[in-house]
């Protein structure tokens, strides 16, 4: 009789009065479930609409009946009852949750032979006997099962049955899933498509997919990641193409879209201690078609001018090795020294693992240094070995992780000097993100160095250690921390210790503020401990995020300022201080 009346009213087009209608949802004991029910209810979310006809209300009510039934089943209430009806002022929905069902038995049936290396634990994904039979752990377990089968190479696996049955006598849910694995799929050839400028042999070397390898999602992801790291492509797709379904033989199609390989970059910096300057660079990242990188860079700073050329050939003899070549001329004029130098060198960089890189290089350098006692000419050969561990999440704006670096560089004079010395430098930085009202990053850094070997006269001044300035101890003039000569100019030292601590706080999406404390010392002795004179500076900074990295503005002052030392130093550049 009620439906006849509703139909009659629908036919006449009779609506509710011109005001919001009422919705009552009752019977749910759990507050979280009650709020979710309201969120998915079209009746509830639309209750403020005016002039809604009863025909529309009835449709909304029936949609809610099904949606709430599905919601309750997803939380394990398979015997729930929902009474929904129209009232004079709106909709009334009453829910009887009934008992909450729990997981019972689980089973995986293989229509083919069970894979020997297959293991699967339902409980590890939340499907555990006696626990509430919620849909979320079932979905997680289902996805995990498909991943586990795919990881064994069964690219064409099918799942013909996924039974989920509720037993209303025991209030339990049993799961029975069927798997038809088919053959293990193996890679039988790789085809490269789409790239016009990058040579196919280089693409295959970088991707490193061996013929006959078992086809797994990890193999596809790893090949795509390696190609992405080259920076040569805008888009990368690694797509399997089954050649023979009976044997599982599959060919991989690597579909690429080339990125722009030539770039021009400009940079600028300013500080009150070492003035303003610009850098300009032209880079070709695929010079001969095999990913070779050629970079020519000009630097014009107040204290340093130079022109350098760097060339790198990746995948040299093996995918993880890069051959490097560099040459350049620089003119540096500071309070500590005045020098002109030309150098040329070559080396190799070996990727040890995802975060660790080893390097070894040989450099020839000739320079003329102006000293009070006259010009000093030196020609040196230097063997530099290094190791870098970089576990940071971002190079220019890290928020987590650790970076460690160590270089050891023995040098020997071969013309005008026969002195020998070894320069050792190590650094460590760490970053930890946390949230307190807003996002913060606590960052810390320490640098250590020592110089062993020859007398001072046989060591170029630019190989000594200096401290002070924007990349060292903020608040002090460039190279001003440490020993001084008779005229009060920086004399440099044989050892170095520097430390810095920053608190980086995000104010808006693009703007952040930084508070920092820097400290350090330069010793004339081989050991930086105990430091002869540990100087400290502190200050505040602003960061503005850009696609190229944060623009940095820092204001710093010495904590123990002396005569002739500026009260404030200003630093402007791109990227975090460390």
XYZ file of C-alpha atoms in Angstrom:
578
model
C 0.000 0.000 0.000
C 2.920 2.348 0.848
C 4.551 1.789 -2.550
C 1.212 2.452 -4.313
C 0.942 5.748 -2.428
C 4.536 6.695 -3.306
C 3.945 5.846 -6.942
C 0.783 7.946 -6.942
C 2.678 10.903 -5.470
C 5.505 10.452 -7.984
C 2.971 10.490 -10.783
C 1.483 13.704 -9.530
C 4.970 15.218 -9.083
C 4.214 16.165 -5.484
C 7.358 17.398 -3.657
C 8.346 18.184 -0.095
C 7.963 21.687 1.255
C 10.651 24.140 0.126
C 13.134 23.444 2.913
C 15.920 20.943 3.722
C 14.721 17.409 4.420
C 15.592 15.349 7.492
C 17.747 12.186 7.506
C 17.977 9.910 10.527
C 20.570 7.096 10.588
C 20.443 5.018 13.782
C 21.511 1.682 15.173
C 25.286 1.831 14.677
C 27.200 1.491 17.942
C 30.661 2.327 16.587
C 31.254 6.062 16.143
C 33.749 5.597 13.316
C 31.351 3.338 11.433
C 28.551 5.815 12.061
C 30.569 8.680 10.547
C 31.535 6.540 7.555
C 27.897 5.631 6.994
C 26.985 9.314 6.892
C 29.860 10.089 4.534
C 28.743 7.506 1.927
C 25.001 8.213 2.293
C 23.673 10.247 -0.646
C 20.620 10.997 1.468
C 22.744 12.462 4.254
C 25.160 14.433 2.060
C 22.284 15.924 0.069
C 20.012 16.748 2.989
C 20.460 20.522 2.634
C 19.094 20.603 -0.903
C 15.778 22.408 -1.350
C 12.654 21.200 -3.182
C 13.695 17.541 -3.489
C 10.813 15.420 -4.801
C 9.841 12.237 -3.030
C 10.670 10.234 -6.148
C 14.279 11.395 -5.805
C 14.238 10.732 -2.062
C 13.085 7.190 -2.690
C 15.904 6.609 -5.173
C 18.453 7.976 -2.691
C 17.051 5.802 0.074
C 17.389 2.637 -2.030
C 20.935 3.563 -3.063
C 21.796 4.057 0.611
C 20.312 0.668 1.486
C 22.738 -1.049 -0.903
C 25.710 1.160 0.023
C 25.219 0.587 3.746
C 24.812 -3.167 3.205
C 28.156 -3.212 1.370
C 29.770 -1.056 4.058
C 28.661 -3.334 6.871
C 29.759 -6.454 4.991
C 33.191 -4.852 4.422
C 33.479 -4.523 8.214
C 32.375 -8.120 8.843
C 28.647 -7.584 9.526
C 27.239 -10.075 7.025
C 23.904 -10.549 8.871
C 23.067 -6.860 9.177
C 19.506 -5.720 8.542
C 18.593 -2.292 7.221
C 15.124 -0.776 7.539
C 14.755 2.326 5.362
C 11.560 4.313 4.876
C 10.290 7.721 3.937
C 8.786 9.932 6.611
C 6.768 13.120 6.340
C 9.928 15.200 6.649
C 12.574 13.008 5.039
C 14.222 9.594 5.388
C 14.612 7.254 8.361
C 17.243 4.504 8.228
C 17.599 2.061 11.084
C 20.400 -0.534 11.098
C 20.648 -3.769 13.063
C 24.321 -4.682 12.837
C 23.986 -8.265 13.999
C 27.050 -10.367 14.923
C 30.454 -9.531 13.504
C 31.788 -12.427 11.439
C 35.378 -13.603 11.811
C 37.791 -15.299 9.438
C 37.616 -19.062 9.311
C 39.594 -21.323 7.000
C 41.637 -20.095 4.015
C 42.810 -22.106 1.036
C 44.723 -21.579 -2.210
C 44.063 -24.171 -4.911
C 46.460 -24.514 -7.830
C 44.992 -25.851 -11.044
C 48.565 -26.463 -12.263
C 51.370 -27.894 -10.184
C 52.095 -25.826 -7.081
C 55.288 -23.770 -7.631
C 58.175 -25.177 -5.606
C 59.300 -21.819 -4.198
C 55.805 -20.535 -3.480
C 54.976 -19.555 0.102
C 52.093 -17.423 1.281
C 50.873 -16.520 4.743
C 47.348 -15.092 4.946
C 47.930 -14.015 8.558
C 50.828 -11.760 7.512
C 48.305 -9.642 5.608
C 45.660 -9.522 8.354
C 43.556 -12.539 7.305
C 43.853 -14.504 10.524
C 41.412 -17.030 11.991
C 39.277 -15.414 14.695
C 39.921 -11.835 13.532
C 37.050 -9.663 12.165
C 36.337 -10.571 8.531
C 36.955 -7.102 7.121
C 37.376 -6.426 3.407
C 40.601 -4.409 3.745
C 42.880 -7.326 4.761
C 41.186 -9.539 2.144
C 42.025 -7.031 -0.589
C 45.599 -6.694 0.690
C 46.024 -10.476 0.765
C 44.596 -10.788 -2.748
C 47.034 -8.188 -4.125
C 49.916 -9.803 -2.224
C 49.059 -13.206 -3.694
C 49.098 -11.826 -7.231
C 52.457 -10.133 -6.526
C 53.898 -13.348 -5.087
C 52.833 -15.342 -8.170
C 54.178 -12.655 -10.537
C 57.497 -12.530 -8.653
C 58.003 -16.197 -9.563
C 57.730 -15.385 -13.266
C 54.126 -16.393 -13.923
C 53.309 -13.347 -16.027
C 50.135 -14.884 -17.485
C 48.685 -16.286 -14.256
C 44.876 -16.345 -13.972
C 42.576 -16.517 -10.954
C 39.417 -18.386 -12.056
C 37.785 -18.475 -8.615
C 37.852 -16.195 -5.607
C 35.177 -17.550 -3.312
C 34.322 -15.738 -0.108
C 31.526 -17.500 1.771
C 29.802 -16.451 4.977
C 28.561 -19.250 7.266
C 25.609 -17.843 9.229
C 25.633 -20.780 11.645
C 29.211 -20.248 12.847
C 29.429 -16.545 11.935
C 32.661 -17.164 10.029
C 33.926 -16.364 6.524
C 35.961 -18.871 4.513
C 38.213 -17.906 1.608
C 39.017 -20.198 -1.320
C 41.125 -18.807 -4.147
C 42.113 -20.667 -7.309
C 45.304 -20.054 -9.285
C 46.156 -21.146 -12.819
C 49.836 -20.258 -13.151
C 50.628 -21.330 -16.684
C 54.314 -21.519 -17.713
C 57.126 -19.460 -16.246
C 57.804 -16.564 -18.632
C 61.356 -15.902 -19.797
C 62.766 -12.926 -21.701
C 63.647 -13.856 -25.278
C 64.991 -10.647 -26.733
C 64.609 -6.905 -26.101
C 63.397 -4.375 -28.684
C 64.013 -0.636 -28.336
C 61.443 1.715 -29.835
C 60.878 5.457 -29.976
C 64.356 6.884 -29.331
C 65.876 8.777 -32.255
C 69.104 10.081 -30.713
C 70.215 7.461 -28.185
C 71.901 4.413 -29.701
C 70.176 1.075 -29.129
C 73.314 -0.708 -27.820
C 73.626 1.917 -25.089
C 69.958 1.541 -24.118
C 70.417 -2.229 -23.851
C 73.581 -1.793 -21.777
C 71.869 0.551 -19.329
C 68.713 -1.569 -19.045
C 70.798 -4.758 -18.581
C 68.126 -7.368 -19.241
C 69.740 -10.748 -19.849
C 68.319 -13.071 -22.456
C 66.585 -15.959 -20.726
C 65.964 -14.040 -17.519
C 62.753 -14.832 -15.639
C 60.209 -12.098 -16.359
C 59.154 -10.447 -13.088
C 57.772 -7.019 -12.141
C 61.077 -6.304 -10.395
C 63.005 -6.904 -13.638
C 60.751 -4.459 -15.502
C 60.913 -1.840 -12.741
C 64.702 -2.095 -12.433
C 65.227 -1.695 -16.176
C 62.965 1.371 -16.243
C 64.680 2.882 -13.181
C 68.144 2.497 -14.706
C 67.021 4.198 -17.894
C 65.362 6.993 -15.906
C 68.571 7.617 -13.962
C 70.384 8.337 -17.224
C 68.266 11.492 -17.598
C 68.016 10.947 -21.371
C 64.308 10.196 -21.659
C 61.017 11.959 -20.910
C 58.974 8.760 -20.754
C 59.954 5.107 -20.378
C 57.776 2.020 -20.735
C 58.961 -1.583 -20.416
C 56.204 -3.686 -21.966
C 56.201 -7.522 -22.176
C 54.964 -9.088 -25.411
C 54.278 -12.825 -25.225
C 55.697 -14.684 -28.229
C 54.637 -18.225 -27.312
C 51.942 -18.651 -24.627
C 52.664 -22.373 -24.396
C 56.321 -21.950 -23.415
C 56.105 -18.481 -21.826
C 58.711 -16.996 -24.181
C 58.287 -13.208 -24.015
C 59.953 -10.300 -25.738
C 60.393 -6.978 -23.940
C 59.570 -3.755 -25.763
C 61.366 -0.720 -24.306
C 59.394 2.285 -25.556
C 61.176 5.614 -25.088
C 60.577 9.290 -25.693
C 63.792 11.304 -25.817
C 64.279 14.258 -23.512
C 66.118 17.414 -24.556
C 69.816 16.615 -24.404
C 71.237 20.137 -24.657
C 70.769 22.610 -21.830
C 72.027 26.070 -20.934
C 72.106 27.042 -17.274
C 72.779 30.267 -15.426
C 73.478 30.713 -11.736
C 74.075 33.626 -9.422
C 75.271 34.086 -5.869
C 76.099 36.881 -3.473
C 77.614 37.287 -0.071
C 78.992 40.274 1.777
C 82.281 38.430 2.417
C 83.191 37.294 -1.104
C 80.978 39.455 -3.302
C 78.707 38.655 -6.221
C 79.196 36.302 -9.111
C 77.592 34.334 -11.901
C 78.123 30.983 -13.554
C 77.036 29.908 -17.026
C 77.162 26.405 -18.456
C 76.320 24.548 -21.657
C 75.711 20.816 -21.305
C 75.182 18.086 -23.881
C 74.066 14.846 -22.232
C 74.264 12.596 -25.305
C 77.250 13.882 -27.235
C 78.048 10.795 -29.337
C 74.720 9.006 -28.865
C 75.886 6.777 -26.004
C 74.936 9.011 -23.084
C 78.216 10.928 -22.997
C 78.015 14.183 -21.056
C 80.007 17.237 -22.170
C 79.823 20.326 -19.972
C 81.549 23.671 -20.538
C 81.241 26.101 -17.647
C 82.408 29.662 -17.125
C 82.653 31.141 -13.642
C 82.941 34.855 -12.936
C 83.064 35.584 -9.213
C 84.686 38.439 -7.408
C 87.394 36.134 -6.047
C 87.472 33.436 -8.725
C 87.275 33.353 -12.495
C 87.614 30.241 -14.571
C 86.676 28.121 -17.556
C 86.328 24.347 -17.267
C 85.456 21.453 -19.554
C 84.150 18.145 -18.202
C 83.454 15.007 -20.191
C 81.951 11.774 -18.852
C 81.393 8.497 -20.665
C 78.943 6.289 -18.760
C 78.760 2.502 -19.074
C 82.527 2.323 -19.611
C 83.332 -1.407 -19.947
C 80.467 -2.118 -17.546
C 77.104 -0.503 -16.849
C 78.105 0.842 -13.426
C 81.396 2.493 -14.424
C 81.937 6.006 -15.797
C 85.101 7.331 -17.431
C 85.737 11.014 -16.729
C 87.982 13.690 -18.243
C 88.355 17.270 -17.059
C 90.477 20.283 -17.827
C 90.318 23.928 -16.879
C 91.989 27.209 -16.102
C 91.260 29.255 -12.987
C 92.392 32.534 -11.527
C 91.810 32.947 -7.786
C 92.560 36.127 -5.880
C 91.758 36.107 -2.145
C 93.249 37.632 0.992
C 94.943 34.278 1.586
C 96.598 33.743 -1.811
C 96.732 34.756 -5.438
C 97.161 31.948 -7.922
C 96.769 30.988 -11.565
C 96.381 27.287 -12.329
C 95.781 24.953 -15.223
C 94.896 21.307 -14.729
C 94.026 18.290 -16.777
C 93.008 14.880 -15.516
C 91.053 11.699 -15.997
C 89.472 9.108 -13.755
C 86.829 6.469 -13.254
C 83.734 6.367 -11.061
C 82.355 3.003 -10.018
C 78.853 2.563 -8.613
C 79.209 0.060 -5.792
C 75.517 -0.068 -4.915
C 72.491 2.213 -5.133
C 73.894 4.670 -2.558
C 77.671 4.207 -2.750
C 80.122 5.430 -5.400
C 83.890 4.872 -5.550
C 86.219 7.102 -7.584
C 89.861 7.178 -8.611
C 91.530 9.845 -10.735
C 94.903 11.183 -11.847
C 95.432 14.925 -12.342
C 98.336 17.030 -13.650
C 98.383 20.636 -12.471
C 100.656 23.567 -13.057
C 100.231 26.841 -11.206
C 101.891 30.138 -10.410
C 101.314 31.528 -6.954
C 102.200 35.064 -5.886
C 103.962 35.158 -2.527
C 105.742 37.893 -0.606
C 109.094 36.272 -1.372
C 108.275 36.089 -5.084
C 106.292 33.967 -7.501
C 106.175 30.279 -6.712
C 105.759 27.894 -9.656
C 104.642 24.331 -9.034
C 103.764 21.374 -11.211
C 102.013 18.559 -9.411
C 100.648 15.148 -10.144
C 97.827 14.047 -7.840
C 96.129 10.698 -7.407
C 92.692 11.167 -5.809
C 90.631 8.340 -4.382
C 87.211 8.825 -2.906
C 84.099 7.122 -1.626
C 80.653 8.677 -1.234
C 77.629 7.198 0.482
C 74.519 9.236 -0.295
C 71.305 8.029 1.321
C 69.511 11.384 1.162
C 66.056 11.680 -0.354
C 66.954 14.805 -2.363
C 70.220 16.400 -3.464
C 69.388 20.115 -3.234
C 66.746 19.975 -0.486
C 67.162 16.829 1.645
C 64.706 16.048 4.430
C 65.937 12.617 5.526
C 68.929 10.336 5.211
C 72.684 10.497 5.626
C 75.578 11.494 3.372
C 79.171 10.415 4.050
C 82.226 11.328 1.961
C 85.957 10.656 2.197
C 88.746 11.704 -0.183
C 92.442 10.885 0.018
C 94.692 12.769 -2.412
C 98.470 12.159 -2.409
C 100.377 14.734 -4.513
C 103.967 14.950 -5.716
C 105.832 17.851 -7.260
C 107.518 16.956 -10.552
C 108.819 20.330 -11.794
C 110.178 23.178 -9.637
C 109.412 21.073 -6.561
C 109.889 17.518 -5.365
C 107.682 17.838 -2.304
C 105.155 15.158 -1.414
C 101.998 15.601 0.624
C 98.673 13.888 1.234
C 95.414 15.780 1.664
C 92.655 13.891 3.518
C 89.153 15.226 3.936
C 85.986 13.655 5.309
C 82.454 14.920 5.812
C 79.192 13.636 7.258
C 75.722 15.141 7.166
C 72.401 13.841 8.481
C 68.781 14.933 8.135
C 65.673 14.089 10.156
C 62.160 15.267 9.342
C 59.508 15.688 12.047
C 56.177 17.433 12.517
C 55.340 19.843 15.333
C 52.585 22.237 14.292
C 54.327 22.296 10.910
C 57.011 20.311 9.051
C 60.572 20.657 10.328
C 63.939 19.213 9.306
C 66.826 18.966 11.762
C 70.077 18.934 9.779
C 73.648 18.520 10.976
C 77.072 18.441 9.332
C 80.700 17.910 10.310
C 83.845 18.313 8.178
C 87.334 17.120 9.083
C 90.618 17.475 7.199
C 94.345 16.994 7.579
C 97.389 17.639 5.397
C 100.389 15.341 5.744
C 103.858 15.548 4.246
C 105.902 18.313 2.634
C 107.069 21.600 4.086
C 104.866 24.629 3.693
C 106.959 26.086 0.835
C 106.287 22.994 -1.310
C 102.527 22.972 -0.726
C 100.330 25.238 -2.868
C 98.367 27.682 -0.745
C 95.088 26.514 -2.277
C 95.698 23.027 -0.854
C 95.856 24.318 2.722
C 92.702 24.444 4.831
C 90.705 27.608 5.399
C 87.398 28.320 7.145
C 84.808 31.073 7.099
C 82.165 32.085 4.578
C 78.849 30.849 3.207
C 79.886 27.242 2.609
C 81.905 27.012 5.815
C 81.276 29.081 8.975
C 78.614 31.693 8.296
C 79.030 35.044 10.023
C 82.730 35.379 9.134
C 84.584 36.735 6.120
C 85.701 34.265 3.489
C 88.723 32.221 4.705
C 89.110 34.495 7.751
C 88.956 31.809 10.492
C 92.348 30.333 11.374
C 96.012 31.320 11.520
C 97.110 34.682 10.116
C 100.380 35.921 8.673
C 102.313 38.990 9.879
C 100.059 41.288 7.848
C 96.843 39.834 9.276
C 95.910 37.868 6.162
C 94.701 34.243 6.323
C 97.675 31.881 6.355
C 95.826 28.586 6.134
C 96.506 25.483 8.164
C 97.206 21.765 8.041
C 93.984 20.594 9.677
C 90.342 21.577 9.812
C 87.212 20.934 11.822
C 83.804 22.396 10.957
C 80.334 21.715 12.336
C 76.882 23.069 11.605
C 73.371 22.537 12.940
C 70.191 23.818 11.279
C 66.483 23.726 12.081
C 64.509 24.143 8.844
C 60.818 24.932 9.345
C 58.228 25.088 6.601
C 55.893 28.088 6.922
C 53.939 27.739 3.666
C 54.137 25.370 0.721
C 56.972 27.391 -0.818
C 58.469 29.414 2.053
C 60.530 28.184 4.982
C 62.698 29.705 7.704
C 65.974 28.381 9.094
C 67.834 28.901 12.332
C 71.469 27.789 12.371
C 74.688 27.621 14.336
C 78.061 27.087 12.610
C 81.443 26.536 14.182
C 84.965 25.491 13.285
C 88.693 25.935 13.536
C 91.861 25.663 11.429
C 95.018 24.366 13.111
C 98.649 24.718 11.945
C 99.241 21.172 13.235
C 98.286 17.857 11.640
C 95.400 17.220 14.039
C 92.317 19.427 14.296
C 91.908 18.389 17.940
C 92.051 20.169 20.213
C 91.193 23.179 18.037
C 93.429 26.174 18.647
C 90.604 28.669 18.353
C 87.062 27.433 17.784
C 84.947 30.223 16.276
C 81.140 30.163 16.089
C 78.491 32.056 14.161
C 74.718 31.984 14.250
C 71.854 33.393 12.252
C 68.512 33.087 10.518
C 67.589 32.377 6.935
C 64.696 32.181 4.497
C 64.143 29.501 1.863
C 61.909 29.807 -1.208
C 61.267 26.566 -3.077
C 61.713 26.459 -6.854
C 61.900 23.532 -9.309
C 65.693 23.975 -9.396
C 65.992 23.861 -5.609
C 65.413 26.332 -2.772
C 66.664 29.903 -3.082
C 68.647 30.598 0.085
C 68.973 33.893 1.953
C 70.970 33.760 5.197
C 71.886 36.470 7.692
C 74.651 35.525 10.144
C 76.773 37.111 12.860
C 79.807 35.916 14.884
C 79.019 34.844 18.444
C 82.347 36.230 19.651
C 82.751 39.175 17.280
C 86.066 41.012 17.345
C 87.334 44.335 16.086
C 87.195 44.729 12.307
C 84.751 41.810 11.974
C 81.402 42.780 10.346
C 78.300 42.554 12.510
C 76.177 40.902 9.787
C 77.065 38.742 6.807
C 74.541 38.097 4.002
C 74.512 35.011 1.758
C 72.299 34.399 -1.289
C 72.475 31.263 -3.439
C 70.508 28.245 -4.702
C 70.294 25.075 -2.621
C 70.512 24.427 1.090
C 73.734 25.283 2.917
C 74.437 21.530 3.088
